[in-house]
mmCIF file of C-alpha atoms in Angstrom:
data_model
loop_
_atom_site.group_PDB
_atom_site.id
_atom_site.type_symbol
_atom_site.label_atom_id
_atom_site.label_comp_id
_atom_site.label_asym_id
_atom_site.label_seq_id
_atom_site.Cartn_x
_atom_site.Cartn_y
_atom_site.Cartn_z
ATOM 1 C CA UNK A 1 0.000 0.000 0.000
ATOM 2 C CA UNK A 2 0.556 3.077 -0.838
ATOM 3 C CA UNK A 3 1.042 5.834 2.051
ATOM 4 C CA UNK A 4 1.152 9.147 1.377
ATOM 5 C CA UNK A 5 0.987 12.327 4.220
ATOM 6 C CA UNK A 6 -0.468 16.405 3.174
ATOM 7 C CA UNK A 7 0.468 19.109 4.720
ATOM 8 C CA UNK A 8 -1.848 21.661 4.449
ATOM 9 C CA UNK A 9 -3.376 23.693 6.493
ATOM 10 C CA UNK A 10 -4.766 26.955 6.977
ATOM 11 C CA UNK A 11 -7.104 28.686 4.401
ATOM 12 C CA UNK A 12 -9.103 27.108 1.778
ATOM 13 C CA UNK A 13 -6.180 27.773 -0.991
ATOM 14 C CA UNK A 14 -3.719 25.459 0.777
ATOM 15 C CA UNK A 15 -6.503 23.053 1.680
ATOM 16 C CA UNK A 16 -9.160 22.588 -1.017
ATOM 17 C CA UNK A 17 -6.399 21.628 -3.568
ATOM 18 C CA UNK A 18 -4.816 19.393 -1.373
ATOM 19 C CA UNK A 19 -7.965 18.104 -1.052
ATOM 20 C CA UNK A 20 -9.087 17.345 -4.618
ATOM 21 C CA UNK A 21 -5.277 15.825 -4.974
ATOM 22 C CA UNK A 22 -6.885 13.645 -2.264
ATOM 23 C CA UNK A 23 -9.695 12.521 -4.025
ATOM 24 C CA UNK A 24 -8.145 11.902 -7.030
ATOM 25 C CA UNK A 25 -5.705 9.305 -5.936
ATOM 26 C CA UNK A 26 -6.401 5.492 -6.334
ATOM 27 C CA UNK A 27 -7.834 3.297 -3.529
ATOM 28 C CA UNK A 28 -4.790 1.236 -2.893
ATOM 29 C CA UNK A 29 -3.504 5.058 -1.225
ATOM 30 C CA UNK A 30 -3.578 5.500 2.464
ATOM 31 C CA UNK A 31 -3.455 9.412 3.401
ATOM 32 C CA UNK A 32 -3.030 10.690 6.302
ATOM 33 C CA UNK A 33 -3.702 14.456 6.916
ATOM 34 C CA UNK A 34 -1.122 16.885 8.879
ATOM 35 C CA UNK A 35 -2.192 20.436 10.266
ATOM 36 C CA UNK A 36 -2.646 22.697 13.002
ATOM 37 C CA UNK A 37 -4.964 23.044 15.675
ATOM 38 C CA UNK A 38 -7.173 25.419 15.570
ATOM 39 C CA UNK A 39 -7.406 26.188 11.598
ATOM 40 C CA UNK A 40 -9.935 25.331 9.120
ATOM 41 C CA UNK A 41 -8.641 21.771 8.183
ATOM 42 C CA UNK A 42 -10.027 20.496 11.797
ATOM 43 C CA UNK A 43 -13.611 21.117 9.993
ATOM 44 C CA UNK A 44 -12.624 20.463 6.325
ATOM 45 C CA UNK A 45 -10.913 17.133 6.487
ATOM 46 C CA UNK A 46 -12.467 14.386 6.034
ATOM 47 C CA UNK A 47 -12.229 11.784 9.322
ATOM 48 C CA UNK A 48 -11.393 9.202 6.875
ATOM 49 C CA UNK A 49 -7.444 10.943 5.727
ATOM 50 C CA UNK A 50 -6.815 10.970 9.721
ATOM 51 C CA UNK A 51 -5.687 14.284 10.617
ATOM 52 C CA UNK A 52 -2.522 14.808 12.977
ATOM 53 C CA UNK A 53 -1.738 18.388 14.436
ATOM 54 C CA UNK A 54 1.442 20.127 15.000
ATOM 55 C CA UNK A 55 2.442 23.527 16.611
ATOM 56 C CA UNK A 56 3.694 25.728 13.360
ATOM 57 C CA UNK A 57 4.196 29.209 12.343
ATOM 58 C CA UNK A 58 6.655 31.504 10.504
ATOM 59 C CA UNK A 59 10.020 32.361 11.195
ATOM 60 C CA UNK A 60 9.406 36.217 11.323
ATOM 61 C CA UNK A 61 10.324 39.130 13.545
ATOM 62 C CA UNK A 62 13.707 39.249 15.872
ATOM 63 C CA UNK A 63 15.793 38.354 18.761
ATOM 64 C CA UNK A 64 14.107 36.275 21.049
ATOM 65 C CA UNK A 65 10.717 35.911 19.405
ATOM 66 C CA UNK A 66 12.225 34.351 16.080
ATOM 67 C CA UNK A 67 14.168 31.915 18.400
ATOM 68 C CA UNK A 68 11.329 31.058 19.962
ATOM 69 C CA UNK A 69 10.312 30.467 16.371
ATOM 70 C CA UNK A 70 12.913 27.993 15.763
ATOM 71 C CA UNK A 71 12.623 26.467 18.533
ATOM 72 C CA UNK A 72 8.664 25.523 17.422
ATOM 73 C CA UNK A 73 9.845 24.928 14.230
ATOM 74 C CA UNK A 74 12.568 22.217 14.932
ATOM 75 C CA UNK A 75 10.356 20.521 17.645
ATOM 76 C CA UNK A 76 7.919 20.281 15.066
ATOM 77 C CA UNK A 77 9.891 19.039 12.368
ATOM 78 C CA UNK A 78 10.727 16.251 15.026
ATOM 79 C CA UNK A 79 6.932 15.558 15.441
ATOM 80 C CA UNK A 80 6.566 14.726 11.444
ATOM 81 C CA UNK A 81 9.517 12.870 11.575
ATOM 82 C CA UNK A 82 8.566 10.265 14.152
ATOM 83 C CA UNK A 83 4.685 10.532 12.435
ATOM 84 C CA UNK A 84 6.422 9.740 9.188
ATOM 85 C CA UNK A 85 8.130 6.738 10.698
ATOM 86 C CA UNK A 86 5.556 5.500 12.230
ATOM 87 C CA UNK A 87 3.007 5.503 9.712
ATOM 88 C CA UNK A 88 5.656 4.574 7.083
ATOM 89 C CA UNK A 89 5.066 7.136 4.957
ATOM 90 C CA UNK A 90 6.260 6.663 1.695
ATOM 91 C CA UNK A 91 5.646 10.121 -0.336
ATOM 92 C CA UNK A 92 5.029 13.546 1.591
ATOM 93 C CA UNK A 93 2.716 16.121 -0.208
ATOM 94 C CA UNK A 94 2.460 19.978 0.550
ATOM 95 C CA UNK A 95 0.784 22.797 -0.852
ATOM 96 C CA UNK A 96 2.879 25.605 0.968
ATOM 97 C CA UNK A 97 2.292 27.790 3.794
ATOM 98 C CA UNK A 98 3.783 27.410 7.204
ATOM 99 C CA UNK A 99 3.247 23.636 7.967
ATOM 100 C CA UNK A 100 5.375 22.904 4.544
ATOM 101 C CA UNK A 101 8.394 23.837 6.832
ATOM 102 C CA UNK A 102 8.142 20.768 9.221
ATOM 103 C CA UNK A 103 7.095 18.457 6.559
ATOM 104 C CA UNK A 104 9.539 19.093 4.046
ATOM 105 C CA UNK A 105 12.661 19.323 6.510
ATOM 106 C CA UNK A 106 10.917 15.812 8.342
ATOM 107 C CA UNK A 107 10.732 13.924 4.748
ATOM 108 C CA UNK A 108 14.501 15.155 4.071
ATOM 109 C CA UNK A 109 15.834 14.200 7.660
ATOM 110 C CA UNK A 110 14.027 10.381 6.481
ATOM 111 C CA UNK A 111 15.130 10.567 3.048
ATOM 112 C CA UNK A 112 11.298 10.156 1.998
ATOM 113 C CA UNK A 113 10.614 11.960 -1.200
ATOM 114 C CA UNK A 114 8.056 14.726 -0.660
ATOM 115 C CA UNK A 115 6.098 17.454 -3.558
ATOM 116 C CA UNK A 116 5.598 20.714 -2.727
ATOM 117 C CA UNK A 117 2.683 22.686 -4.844
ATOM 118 C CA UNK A 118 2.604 26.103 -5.182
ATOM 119 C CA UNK A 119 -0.295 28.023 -6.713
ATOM 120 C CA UNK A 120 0.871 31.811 -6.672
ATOM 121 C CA UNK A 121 2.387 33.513 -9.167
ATOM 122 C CA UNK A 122 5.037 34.816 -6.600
ATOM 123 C CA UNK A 123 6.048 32.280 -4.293
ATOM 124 C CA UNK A 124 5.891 31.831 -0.731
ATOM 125 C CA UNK A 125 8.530 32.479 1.539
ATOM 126 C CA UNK A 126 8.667 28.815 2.489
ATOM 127 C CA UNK A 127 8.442 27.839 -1.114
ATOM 128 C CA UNK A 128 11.587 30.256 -2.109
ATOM 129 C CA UNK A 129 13.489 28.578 1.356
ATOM 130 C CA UNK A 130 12.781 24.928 1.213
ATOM 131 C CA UNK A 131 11.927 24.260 -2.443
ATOM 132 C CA UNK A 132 15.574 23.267 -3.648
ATOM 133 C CA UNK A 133 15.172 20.509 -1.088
ATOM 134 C CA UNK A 134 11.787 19.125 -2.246
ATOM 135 C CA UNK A 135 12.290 16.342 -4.738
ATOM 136 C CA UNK A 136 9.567 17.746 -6.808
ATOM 137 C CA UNK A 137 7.976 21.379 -6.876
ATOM 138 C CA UNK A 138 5.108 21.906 -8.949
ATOM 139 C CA UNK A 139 3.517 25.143 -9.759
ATOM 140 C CA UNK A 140 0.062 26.886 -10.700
ATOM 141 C CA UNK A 141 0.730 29.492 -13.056
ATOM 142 C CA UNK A 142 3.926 29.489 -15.112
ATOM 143 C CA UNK A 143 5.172 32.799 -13.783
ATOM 144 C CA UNK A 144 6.309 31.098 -10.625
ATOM 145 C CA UNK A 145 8.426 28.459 -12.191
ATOM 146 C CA UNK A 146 11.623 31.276 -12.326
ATOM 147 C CA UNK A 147 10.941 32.855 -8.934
ATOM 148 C CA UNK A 148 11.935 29.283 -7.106
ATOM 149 C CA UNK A 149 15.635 29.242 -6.457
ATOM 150 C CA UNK A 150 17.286 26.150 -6.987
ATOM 151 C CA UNK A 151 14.737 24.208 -8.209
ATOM 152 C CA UNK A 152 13.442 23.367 -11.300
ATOM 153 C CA UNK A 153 9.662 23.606 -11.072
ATOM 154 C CA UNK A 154 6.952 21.581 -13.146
ATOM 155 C CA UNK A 155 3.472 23.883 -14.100
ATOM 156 C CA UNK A 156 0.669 21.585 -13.504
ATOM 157 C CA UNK A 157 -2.032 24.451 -13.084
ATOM 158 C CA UNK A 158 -3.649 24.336 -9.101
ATOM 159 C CA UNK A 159 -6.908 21.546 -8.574
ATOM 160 C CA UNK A 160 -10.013 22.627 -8.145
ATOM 161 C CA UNK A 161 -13.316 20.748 -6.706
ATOM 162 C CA UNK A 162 -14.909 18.266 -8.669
ATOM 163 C CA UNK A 163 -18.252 20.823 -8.172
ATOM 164 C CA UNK A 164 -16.442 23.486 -10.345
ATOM 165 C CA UNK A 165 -16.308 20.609 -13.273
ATOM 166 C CA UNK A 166 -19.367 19.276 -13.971
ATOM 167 C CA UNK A 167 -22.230 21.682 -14.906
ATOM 168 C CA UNK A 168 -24.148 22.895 -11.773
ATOM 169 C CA UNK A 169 -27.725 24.480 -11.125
ATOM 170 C CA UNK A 170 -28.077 27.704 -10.082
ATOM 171 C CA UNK A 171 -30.094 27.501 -6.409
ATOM 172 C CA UNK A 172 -34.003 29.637 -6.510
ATOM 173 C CA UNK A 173 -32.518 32.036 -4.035
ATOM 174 C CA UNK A 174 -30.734 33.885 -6.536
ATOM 175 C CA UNK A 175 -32.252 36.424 -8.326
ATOM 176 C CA UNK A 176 -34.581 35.845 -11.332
ATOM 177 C CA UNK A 177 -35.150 37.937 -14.703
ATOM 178 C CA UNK A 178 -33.315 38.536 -18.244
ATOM 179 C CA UNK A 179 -30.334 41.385 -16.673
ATOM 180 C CA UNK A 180 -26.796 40.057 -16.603
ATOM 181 C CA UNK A 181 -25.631 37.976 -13.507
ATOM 182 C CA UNK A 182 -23.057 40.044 -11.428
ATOM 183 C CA UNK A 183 -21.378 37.955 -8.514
ATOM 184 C CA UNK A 184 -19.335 39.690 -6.069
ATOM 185 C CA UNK A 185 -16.917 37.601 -3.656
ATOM 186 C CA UNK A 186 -13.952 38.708 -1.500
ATOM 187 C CA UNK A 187 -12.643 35.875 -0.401
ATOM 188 C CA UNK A 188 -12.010 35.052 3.707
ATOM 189 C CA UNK A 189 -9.843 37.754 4.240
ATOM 190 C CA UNK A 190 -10.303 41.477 3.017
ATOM 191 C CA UNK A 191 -13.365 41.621 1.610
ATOM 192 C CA UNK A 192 -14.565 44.670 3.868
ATOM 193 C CA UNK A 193 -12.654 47.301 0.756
ATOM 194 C CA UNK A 194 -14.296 45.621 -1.582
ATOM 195 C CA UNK A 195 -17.528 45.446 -0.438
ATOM 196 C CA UNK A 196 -17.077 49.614 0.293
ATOM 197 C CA UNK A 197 -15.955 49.621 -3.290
ATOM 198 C CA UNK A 198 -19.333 47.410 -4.746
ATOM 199 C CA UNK A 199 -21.673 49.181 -2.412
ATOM 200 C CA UNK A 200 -21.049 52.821 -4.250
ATOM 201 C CA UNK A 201 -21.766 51.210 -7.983
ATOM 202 C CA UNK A 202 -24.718 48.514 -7.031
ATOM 203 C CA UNK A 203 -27.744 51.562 -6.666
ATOM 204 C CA UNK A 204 -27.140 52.298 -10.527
ATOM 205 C CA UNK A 205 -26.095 48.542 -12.133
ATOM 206 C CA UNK A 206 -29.372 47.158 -10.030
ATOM 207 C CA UNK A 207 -31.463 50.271 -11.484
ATOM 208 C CA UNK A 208 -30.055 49.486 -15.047
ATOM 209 C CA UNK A 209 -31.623 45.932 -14.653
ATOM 210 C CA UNK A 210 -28.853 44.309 -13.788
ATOM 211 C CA UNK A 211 -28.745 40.982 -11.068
ATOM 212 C CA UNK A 212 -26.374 40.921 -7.987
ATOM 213 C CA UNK A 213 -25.016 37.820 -5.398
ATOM 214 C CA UNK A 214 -22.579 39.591 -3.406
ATOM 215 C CA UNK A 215 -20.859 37.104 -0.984
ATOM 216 C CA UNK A 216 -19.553 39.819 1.636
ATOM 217 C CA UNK A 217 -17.791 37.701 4.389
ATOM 218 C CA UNK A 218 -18.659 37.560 7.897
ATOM 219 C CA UNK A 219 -16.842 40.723 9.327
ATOM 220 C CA UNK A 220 -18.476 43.756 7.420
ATOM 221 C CA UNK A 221 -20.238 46.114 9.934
ATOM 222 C CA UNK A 222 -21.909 47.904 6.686
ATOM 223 C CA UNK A 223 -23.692 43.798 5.897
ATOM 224 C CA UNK A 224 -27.101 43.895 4.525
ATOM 225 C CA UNK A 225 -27.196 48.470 4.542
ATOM 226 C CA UNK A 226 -28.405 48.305 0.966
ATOM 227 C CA UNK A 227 -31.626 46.258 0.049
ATOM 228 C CA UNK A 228 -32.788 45.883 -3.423
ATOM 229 C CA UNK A 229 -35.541 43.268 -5.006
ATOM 230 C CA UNK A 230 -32.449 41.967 -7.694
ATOM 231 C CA UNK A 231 -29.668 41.967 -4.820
ATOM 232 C CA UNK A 232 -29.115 39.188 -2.719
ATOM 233 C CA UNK A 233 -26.464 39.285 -0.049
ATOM 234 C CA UNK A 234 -25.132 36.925 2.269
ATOM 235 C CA UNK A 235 -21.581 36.239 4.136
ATOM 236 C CA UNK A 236 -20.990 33.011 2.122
ATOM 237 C CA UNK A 237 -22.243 30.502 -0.319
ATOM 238 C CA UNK A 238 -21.976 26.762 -1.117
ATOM 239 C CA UNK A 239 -22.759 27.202 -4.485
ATOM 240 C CA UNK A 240 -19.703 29.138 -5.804
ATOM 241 C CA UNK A 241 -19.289 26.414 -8.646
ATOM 242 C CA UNK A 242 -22.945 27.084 -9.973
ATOM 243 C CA UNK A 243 -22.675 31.054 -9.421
ATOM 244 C CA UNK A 244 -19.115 31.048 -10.887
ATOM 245 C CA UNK A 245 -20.745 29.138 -14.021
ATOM 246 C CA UNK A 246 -24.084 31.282 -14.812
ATOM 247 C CA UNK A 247 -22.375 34.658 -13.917
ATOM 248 C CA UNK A 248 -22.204 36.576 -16.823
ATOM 249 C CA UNK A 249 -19.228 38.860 -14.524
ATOM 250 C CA UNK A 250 -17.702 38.516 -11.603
ATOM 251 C CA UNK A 251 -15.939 40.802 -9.294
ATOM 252 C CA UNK A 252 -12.673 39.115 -7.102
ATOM 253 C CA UNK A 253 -9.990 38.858 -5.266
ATOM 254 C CA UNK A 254 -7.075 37.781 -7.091
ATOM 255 C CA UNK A 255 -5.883 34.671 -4.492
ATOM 256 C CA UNK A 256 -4.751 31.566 -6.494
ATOM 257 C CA UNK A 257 -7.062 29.498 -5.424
ATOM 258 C CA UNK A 258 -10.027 31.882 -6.901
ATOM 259 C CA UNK A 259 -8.468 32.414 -9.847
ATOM 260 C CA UNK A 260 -8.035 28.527 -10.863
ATOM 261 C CA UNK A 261 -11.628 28.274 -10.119
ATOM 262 C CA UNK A 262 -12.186 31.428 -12.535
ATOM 263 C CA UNK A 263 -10.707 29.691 -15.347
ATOM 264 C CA UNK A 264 -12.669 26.323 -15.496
ATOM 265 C CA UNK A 265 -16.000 28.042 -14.847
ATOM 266 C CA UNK A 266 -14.731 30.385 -18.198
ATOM 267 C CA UNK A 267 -15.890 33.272 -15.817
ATOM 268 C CA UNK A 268 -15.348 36.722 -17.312
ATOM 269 C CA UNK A 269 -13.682 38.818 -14.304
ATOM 270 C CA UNK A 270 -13.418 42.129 -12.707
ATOM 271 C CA UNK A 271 -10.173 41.620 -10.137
ATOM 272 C CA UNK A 272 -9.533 43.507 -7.791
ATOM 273 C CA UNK A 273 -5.833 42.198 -5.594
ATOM 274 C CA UNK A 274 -5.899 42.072 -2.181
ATOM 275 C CA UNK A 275 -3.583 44.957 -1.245
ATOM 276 C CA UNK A 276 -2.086 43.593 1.951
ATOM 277 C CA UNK A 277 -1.026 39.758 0.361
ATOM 278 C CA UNK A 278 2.255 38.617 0.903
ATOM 279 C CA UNK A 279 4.750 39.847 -1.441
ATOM 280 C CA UNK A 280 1.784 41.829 -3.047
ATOM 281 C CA UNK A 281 0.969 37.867 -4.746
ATOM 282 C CA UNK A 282 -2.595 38.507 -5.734
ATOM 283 C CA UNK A 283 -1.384 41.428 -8.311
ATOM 284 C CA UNK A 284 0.787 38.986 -9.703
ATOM 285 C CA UNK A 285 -1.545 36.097 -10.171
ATOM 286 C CA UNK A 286 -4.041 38.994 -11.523
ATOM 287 C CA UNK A 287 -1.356 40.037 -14.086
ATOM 288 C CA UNK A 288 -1.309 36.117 -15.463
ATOM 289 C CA UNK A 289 -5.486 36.481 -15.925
ATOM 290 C CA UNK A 290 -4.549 39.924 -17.572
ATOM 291 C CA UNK A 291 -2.352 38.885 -19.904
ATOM 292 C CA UNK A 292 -4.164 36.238 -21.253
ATOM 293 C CA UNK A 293 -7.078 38.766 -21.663
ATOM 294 C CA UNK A 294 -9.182 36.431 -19.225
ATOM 295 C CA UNK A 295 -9.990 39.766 -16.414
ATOM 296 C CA UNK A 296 -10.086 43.505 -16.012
ATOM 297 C CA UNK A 297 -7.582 44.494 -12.821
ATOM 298 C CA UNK A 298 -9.128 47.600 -10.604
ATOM 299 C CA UNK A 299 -6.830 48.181 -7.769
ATOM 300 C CA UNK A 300 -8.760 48.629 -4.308
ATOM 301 C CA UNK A 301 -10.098 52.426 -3.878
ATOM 302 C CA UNK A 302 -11.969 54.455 -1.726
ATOM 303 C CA UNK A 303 -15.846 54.770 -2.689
ATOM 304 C CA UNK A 304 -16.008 57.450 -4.285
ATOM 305 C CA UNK A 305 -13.791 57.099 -6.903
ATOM 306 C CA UNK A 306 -14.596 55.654 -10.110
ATOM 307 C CA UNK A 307 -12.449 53.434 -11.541
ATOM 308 C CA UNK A 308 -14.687 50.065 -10.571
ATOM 309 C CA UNK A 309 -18.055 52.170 -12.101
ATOM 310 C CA UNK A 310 -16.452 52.583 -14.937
ATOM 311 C CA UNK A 311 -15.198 49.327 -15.564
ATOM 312 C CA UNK A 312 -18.465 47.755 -14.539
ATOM 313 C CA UNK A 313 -20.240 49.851 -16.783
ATOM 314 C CA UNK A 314 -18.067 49.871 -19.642
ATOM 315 C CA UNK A 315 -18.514 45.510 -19.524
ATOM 316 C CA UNK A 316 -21.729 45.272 -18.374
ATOM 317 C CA UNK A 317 -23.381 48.115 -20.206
ATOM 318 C CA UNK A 318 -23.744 46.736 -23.932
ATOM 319 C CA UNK A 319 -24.750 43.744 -22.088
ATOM 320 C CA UNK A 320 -27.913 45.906 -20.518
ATOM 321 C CA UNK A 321 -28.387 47.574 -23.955
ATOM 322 C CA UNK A 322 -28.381 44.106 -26.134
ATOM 323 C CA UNK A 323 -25.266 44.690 -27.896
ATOM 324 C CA UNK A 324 -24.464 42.426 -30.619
ATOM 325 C CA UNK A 325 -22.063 38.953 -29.433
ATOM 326 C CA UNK A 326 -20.025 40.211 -31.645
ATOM 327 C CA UNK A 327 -18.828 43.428 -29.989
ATOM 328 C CA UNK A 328 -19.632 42.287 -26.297
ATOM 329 C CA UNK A 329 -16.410 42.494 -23.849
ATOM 330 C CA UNK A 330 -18.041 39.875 -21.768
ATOM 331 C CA UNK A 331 -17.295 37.090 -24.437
ATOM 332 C CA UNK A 332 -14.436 38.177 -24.964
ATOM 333 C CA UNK A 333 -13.356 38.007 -21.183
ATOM 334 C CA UNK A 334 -14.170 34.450 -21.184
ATOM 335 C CA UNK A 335 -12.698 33.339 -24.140
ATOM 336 C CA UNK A 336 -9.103 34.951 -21.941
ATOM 337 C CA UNK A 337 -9.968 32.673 -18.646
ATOM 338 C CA UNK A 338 -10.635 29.410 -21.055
ATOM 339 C CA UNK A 339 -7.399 30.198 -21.939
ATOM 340 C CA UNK A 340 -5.740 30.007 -18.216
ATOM 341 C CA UNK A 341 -7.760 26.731 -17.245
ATOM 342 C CA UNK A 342 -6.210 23.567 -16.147
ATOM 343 C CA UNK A 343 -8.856 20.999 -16.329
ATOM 344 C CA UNK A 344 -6.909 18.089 -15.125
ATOM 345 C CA UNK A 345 -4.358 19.803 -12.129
ATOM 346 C CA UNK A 346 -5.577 17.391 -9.627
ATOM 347 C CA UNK A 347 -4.325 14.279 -12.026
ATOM 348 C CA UNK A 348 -0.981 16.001 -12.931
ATOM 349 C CA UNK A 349 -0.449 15.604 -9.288
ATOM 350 C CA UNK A 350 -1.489 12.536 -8.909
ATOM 351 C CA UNK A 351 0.947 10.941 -11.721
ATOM 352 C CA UNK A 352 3.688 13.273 -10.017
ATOM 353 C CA UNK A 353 3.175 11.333 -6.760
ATOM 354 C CA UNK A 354 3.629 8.182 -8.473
ATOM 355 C CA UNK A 355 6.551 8.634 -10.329
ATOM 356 C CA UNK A 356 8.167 9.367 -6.938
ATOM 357 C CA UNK A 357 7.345 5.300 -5.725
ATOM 358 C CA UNK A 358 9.125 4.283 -8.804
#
């Protein structure tokens, strides 16, 4: 039998591609699941994968605090190491972020082979530290390939969930009638500017006839201020994959994660990058979309500027008028994310993991 440990933990874009990676593997795999207490894998993982816990976190600040740091992170590493053993682990699998550390310095201390993912266009820290010693280091988008030093990397494009694949129905809570769909997400972290930013354009796209799902997180004070009959707003949705699909725009964050699921759903895209990401990453993976002509980038502003109305209006207004296909942006947009998708991310991984058991 095959058994293989992840490391991933943290937010949904270390996790849910882990996850399909998961899923994707044949039965004669064992997994078994390493995190950290506290974080959104104790409620994501399935019981079946096992889940183990470790104390991790970055090696930042000074003096005695990134000791301290080093001190967790060794003790740690020595935790994975005896898991590794004792599970006889055969292949280690990580998708980045601070529990990477442990995992990749445990697999090299047992001389297990062990793949390291990375979905942003501008590496992580522990991705630019630890990724010469990773047998394998695969990437999202290509743009990350030569910002790994040391390694050579392999572009396999980031999994999504199976959901985003297969052709979902929109749920009878969303708004009904022949405007354009506008979805509006910002993500688990930082959606509170964006939201500020939607809220000053919505009065005149919903007056225009237009349709709005605006996912606004669970932290915005200014939550459910502006009511409309076509607006429906809530803190979060399990039917991303089917609003992703019908929208005929959406309005984002930039995180990798996001944008993988942007590109399979063919979703024409308004971005707007988080401006406090590490290493400013979500401009970056933005740029990628850009280039490819699969989004529109508007950088975060205060309300009452209007570089988002604009935009919005410029995309979604021959939409509202019945322009011709022919000269709609929208189309257009979407033809640019079909162009970034990776259909099959979650099996490029998989064949990666078992080319390191032979």
């Amino acid at each position: 039998m095959s058994r293989l440990l992840i490391a991933a933990s943290g937010t949904g874009g270390h996790l849910f591609p882990a996850l399909a990676v998961a899923e994707a593997l044949p039965d004669s795999w064992q997994v078994r699941w390493l995190g950290v207490p506290d974080r959104l894998e104790t409620t994501l993982v399935p019981e079946r994968y096992g889940l183990e816990t470790v104390r991790a976190g970055g090696l930042q600040g000074r003096g005695l605090r990134k000791l301290l740091q080093l001190v967790q992170l060794l003790a740690a590493s020595g935790a994975v190491r005896r898991l590794i053993r004792r599970q006889r682990i055969r292949v280690v699998f990580t998708t980045g972020g601070y529990i990477a550390a442990p995992a990749i310095l445990a697999a090299r201390w047992c001389g297990v082979p062990v793949v390291l993912h990375e979905s942003n266009a501008i590496p992580g820290r522990v991705t630019r530290l630890l990724g010469r010693f990773c047998t394998q280091v695969a990437v999202g988008l290509p743009a990350a390939a030569e910002r790994i030093p040391g390694c050579r990397a392999l572009v396999t494009g980031t999994p999504v969930r199976k959901e985003f694949l297969s052709r979902q129905t929109l749920p009878d809570w969303v708004p009904q009638g022949p405007g354009p769909l506008l979805v509006v997400m910002g993500g688990s972290q930082g959606a509170v500017g964006l939201n500020r930013m939607v809220r000053a354009v919505l009065p005149r796209l919903l007056t225009a006839g237009c349709r709005v799902v605006h996912l606004s997180g669970s932290s915005d004070p200014e939550s459910g201020s502006l009511q409309h009959p076509s607006l429906v707003e809530q803190p979060f949705s399990d039917a991303i994959p089917a609003l992703l699909q019908h929208a005929d725009l959406v309005i984002s964050r930039a995180g990798a994660g996001s944008l993988s699921e942007l590109a399979v759903c063919h979703s024409p895209t308004v971005l707007v990058p988080f401006p406090q990401a590490a290493d400013q990453h979500q401009d970056a993976n933005a740029a990628c979309a850009a280039a490819l002509g699969g989004a529109v980038i508007v950088h975060q502003h205060e309300p009452e500027h209007h570089a988002l109305a604009d935009c919005l209006w410029r995309l979604l207004g021959p939409r509202l008028r019945g322009c011709d296909p022919a000269v709609d942006p929208l189309i257009k947009l979407a033809e640019g994310m079909e162009r970034l998708e990776v259909r099959d991310a979650e099996q490029r991984l998989v064949e990666v993991l078992m080319r390191q058991l032979r």
